Coordinates of C-alpha atoms in Angstrom, one line a residue:
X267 CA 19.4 24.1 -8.0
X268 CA 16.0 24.4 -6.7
X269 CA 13.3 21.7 -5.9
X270 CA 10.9 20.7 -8.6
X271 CA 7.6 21.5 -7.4
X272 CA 5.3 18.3 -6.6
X273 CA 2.0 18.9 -8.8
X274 CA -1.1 19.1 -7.0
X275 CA -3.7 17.0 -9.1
X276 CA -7.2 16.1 -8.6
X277 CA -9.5 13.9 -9.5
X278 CA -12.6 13.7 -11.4
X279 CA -15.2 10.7 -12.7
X280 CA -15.5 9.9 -16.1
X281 CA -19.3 10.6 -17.2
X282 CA -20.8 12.5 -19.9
X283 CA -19.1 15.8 -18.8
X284 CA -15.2 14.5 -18.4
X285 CA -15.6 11.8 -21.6
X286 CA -14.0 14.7 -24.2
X287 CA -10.9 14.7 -21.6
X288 CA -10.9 11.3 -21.1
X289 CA -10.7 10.8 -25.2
X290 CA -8.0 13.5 -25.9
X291 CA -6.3 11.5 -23.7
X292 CA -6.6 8.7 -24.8
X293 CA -6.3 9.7 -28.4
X294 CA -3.0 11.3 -27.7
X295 CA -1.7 8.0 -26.9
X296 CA -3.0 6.0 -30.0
X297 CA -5.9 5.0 -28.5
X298 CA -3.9 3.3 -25.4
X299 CA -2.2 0.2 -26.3
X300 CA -3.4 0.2 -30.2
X301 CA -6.7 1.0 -29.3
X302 CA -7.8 -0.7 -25.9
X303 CA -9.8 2.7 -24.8
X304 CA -9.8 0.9 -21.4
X305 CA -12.0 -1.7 -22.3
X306 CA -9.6 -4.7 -21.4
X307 CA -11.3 -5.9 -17.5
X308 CA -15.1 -4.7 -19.0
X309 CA -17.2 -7.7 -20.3
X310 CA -16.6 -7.3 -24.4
X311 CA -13.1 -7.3 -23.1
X312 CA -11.0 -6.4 -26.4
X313 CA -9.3 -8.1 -29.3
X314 CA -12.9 -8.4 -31.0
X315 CA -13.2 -4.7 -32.1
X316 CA -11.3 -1.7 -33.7
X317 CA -9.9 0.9 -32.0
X318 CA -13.3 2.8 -32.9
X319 CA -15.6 0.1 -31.7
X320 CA -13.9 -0.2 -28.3
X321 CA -14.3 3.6 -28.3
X322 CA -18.0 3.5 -28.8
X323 CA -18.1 0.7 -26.2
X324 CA -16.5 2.6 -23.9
X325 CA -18.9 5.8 -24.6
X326 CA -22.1 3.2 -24.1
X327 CA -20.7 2.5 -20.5
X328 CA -20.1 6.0 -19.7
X329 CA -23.6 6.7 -20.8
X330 CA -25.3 3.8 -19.2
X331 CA -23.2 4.5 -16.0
X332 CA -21.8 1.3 -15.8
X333 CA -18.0 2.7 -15.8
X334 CA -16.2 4.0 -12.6
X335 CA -13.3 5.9 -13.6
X336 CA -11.4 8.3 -11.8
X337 CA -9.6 10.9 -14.1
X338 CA -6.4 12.6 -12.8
X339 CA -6.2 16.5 -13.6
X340 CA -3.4 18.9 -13.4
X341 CA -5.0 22.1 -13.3
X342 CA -7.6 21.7 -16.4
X343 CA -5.2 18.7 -18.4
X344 CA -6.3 15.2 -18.1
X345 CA -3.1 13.2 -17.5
X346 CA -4.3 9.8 -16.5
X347 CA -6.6 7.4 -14.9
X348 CA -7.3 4.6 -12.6
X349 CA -10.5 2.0 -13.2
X350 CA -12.7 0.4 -11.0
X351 CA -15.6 -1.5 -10.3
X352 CA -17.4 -4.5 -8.9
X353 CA -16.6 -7.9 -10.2
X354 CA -19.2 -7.8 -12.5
X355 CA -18.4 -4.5 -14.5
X356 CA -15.0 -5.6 -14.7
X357 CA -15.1 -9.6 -15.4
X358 CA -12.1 -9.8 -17.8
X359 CA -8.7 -10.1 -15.2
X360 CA -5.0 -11.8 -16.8
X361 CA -4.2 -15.3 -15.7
X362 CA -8.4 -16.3 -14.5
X363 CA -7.4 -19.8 -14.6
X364 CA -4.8 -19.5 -11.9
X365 CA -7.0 -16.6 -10.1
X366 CA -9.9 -19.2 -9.6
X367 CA -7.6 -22.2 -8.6
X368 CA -7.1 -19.6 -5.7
X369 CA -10.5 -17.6 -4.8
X370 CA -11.7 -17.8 -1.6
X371 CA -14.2 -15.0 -2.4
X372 CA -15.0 -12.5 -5.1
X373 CA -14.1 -8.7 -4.1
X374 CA -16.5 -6.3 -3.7
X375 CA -14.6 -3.6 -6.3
X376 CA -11.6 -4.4 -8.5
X377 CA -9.1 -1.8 -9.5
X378 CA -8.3 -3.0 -13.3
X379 CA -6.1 -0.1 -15.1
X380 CA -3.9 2.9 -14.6
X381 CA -2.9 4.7 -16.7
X382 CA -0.2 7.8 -16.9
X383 CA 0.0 10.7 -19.8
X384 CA 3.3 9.4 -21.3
X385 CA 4.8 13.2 -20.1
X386 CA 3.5 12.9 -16.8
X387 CA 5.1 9.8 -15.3
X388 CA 6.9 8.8 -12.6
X389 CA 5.3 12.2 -11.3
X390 CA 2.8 10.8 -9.1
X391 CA -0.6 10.8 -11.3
X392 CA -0.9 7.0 -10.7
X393 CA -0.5 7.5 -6.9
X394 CA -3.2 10.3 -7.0
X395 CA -5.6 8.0 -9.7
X396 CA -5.5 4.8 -7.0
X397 CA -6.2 6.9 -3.8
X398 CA -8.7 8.7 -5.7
X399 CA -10.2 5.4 -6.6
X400 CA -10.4 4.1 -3.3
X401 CA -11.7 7.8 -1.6
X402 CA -14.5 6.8 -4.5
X403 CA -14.8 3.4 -3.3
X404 CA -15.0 4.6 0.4
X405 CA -18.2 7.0 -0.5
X406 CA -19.7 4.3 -2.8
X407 CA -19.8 2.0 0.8
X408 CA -16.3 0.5 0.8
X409 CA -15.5 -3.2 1.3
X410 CA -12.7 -5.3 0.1
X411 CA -10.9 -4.1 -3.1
X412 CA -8.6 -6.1 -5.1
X413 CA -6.1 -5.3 -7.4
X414 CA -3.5 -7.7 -10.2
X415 CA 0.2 -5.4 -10.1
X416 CA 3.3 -6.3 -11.5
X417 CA 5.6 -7.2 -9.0
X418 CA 8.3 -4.5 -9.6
X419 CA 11.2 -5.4 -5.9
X420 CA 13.9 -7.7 -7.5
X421 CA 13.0 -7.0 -11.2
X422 CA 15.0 -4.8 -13.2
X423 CA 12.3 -2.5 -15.5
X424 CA 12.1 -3.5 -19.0
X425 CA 12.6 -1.2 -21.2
X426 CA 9.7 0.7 -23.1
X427 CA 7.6 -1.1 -20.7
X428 CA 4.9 0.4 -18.0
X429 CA 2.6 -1.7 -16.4
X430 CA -1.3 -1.1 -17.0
X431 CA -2.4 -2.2 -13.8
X432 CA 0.8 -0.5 -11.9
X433 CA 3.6 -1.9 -9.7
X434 CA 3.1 -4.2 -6.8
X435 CA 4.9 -1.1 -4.7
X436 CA 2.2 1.2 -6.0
X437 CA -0.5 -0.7 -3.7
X438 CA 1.7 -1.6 -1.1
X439 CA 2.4 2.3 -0.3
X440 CA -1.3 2.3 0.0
X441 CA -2.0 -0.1 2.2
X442 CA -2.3 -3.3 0.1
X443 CA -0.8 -6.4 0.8
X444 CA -0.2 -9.4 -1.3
X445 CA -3.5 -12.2 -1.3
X446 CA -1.4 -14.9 -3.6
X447 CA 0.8 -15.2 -6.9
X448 CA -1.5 -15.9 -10.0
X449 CA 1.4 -15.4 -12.5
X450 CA 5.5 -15.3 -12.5
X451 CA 5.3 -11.3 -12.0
X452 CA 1.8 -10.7 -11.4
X453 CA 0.1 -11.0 -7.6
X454 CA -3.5 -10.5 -6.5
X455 CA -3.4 -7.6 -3.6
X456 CA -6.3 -6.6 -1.2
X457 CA -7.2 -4.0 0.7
X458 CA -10.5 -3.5 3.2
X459 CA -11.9 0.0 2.7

């Protein structure tokens, strides 16, 4: 039996041009976790809107540019995402109380979401999303980048679950390394780019 070929993605920023392939993506998963449109780490955060306001939120960052976003495309199909962005585009993090008992100082970028086309995982689109988050973050000036994984080693996967902001091994393959534990599975990681 022969080798399944490794895809060969590439990446794109969401702006006015990529938004319709952003949103078929994102409407082909029900609006990503019942309607988040990726809107969780920005400042109106969600749980205060519909699906369909989050989704114009989301549009009125793209068109304000105050969104990075690197799209992940398999030939012409949009099959996932990673977000990014300074501490102030992305203010919203899990677990803030036990981040700040911690904080030394405030990164220069954060990486808050991934996200992987439910037919496209385990396939390497989140690999390709981060690293072309961080080549982003390298031509935007670099400097230290932060991200909040699950920690995945000595964890058995729960079932239905995936992890939004991706597995602690994820970041580690790319040369993360752990900063300090702000929840039972969750660690802040940080990288200098």
């Amino acid at each position: 039996m022969a080798d399944t070929p490794t895809p060969s993605y590439t990446t794109r920023l969401l702006d006015e041009e990529t938004w319709e392939d952003f949103a078929g993506l994102v409407e082909a998963h029900n609006g990503v976790w019942g309607g988040c449109w990726c809107m969780g780490f920005h400042p109106e955060g969600v749980g205060r809107g519909t699906a369909a306001e989050n989704r114009a939120a989301k549009l009125a960052h793209v068109r304000n540019r105050t969104v990075h976003q690197v799209l992940v495309y398999d030939g012409a199909e949009c099959v996932g995402w990673c977000q990014f962005g300074s501490s102030a585009e992305l203010p919203n993090i899990k677990n803030p109380k036990a981040y700040e008992s911690g904080l030394v100082k405030l990164p220069d970028w954060r990486i808050g979401c991934i996200f992987t086309a439910s037919r496209h995982r385990e396939k390497g689109v989140a690999r390709a999303a981060v690293a072309g988050a961080l080549d982003e973050i390298a031509r935007a000036g670099g400097g230290l980048v932060e991200a909040y994984p699950e920690q995945d080693e000595d964890r058995k996967p729960q079932r239905g679950a995936y992890f939004h902001t991706g597995p602690e091994a994820l970041y580690a393959g790319l040369g993360f390394e752990r900063d300090r534990q702000i929840a039972k599975w969750r660690w802040v990681m940080r990288r200098s780019v």
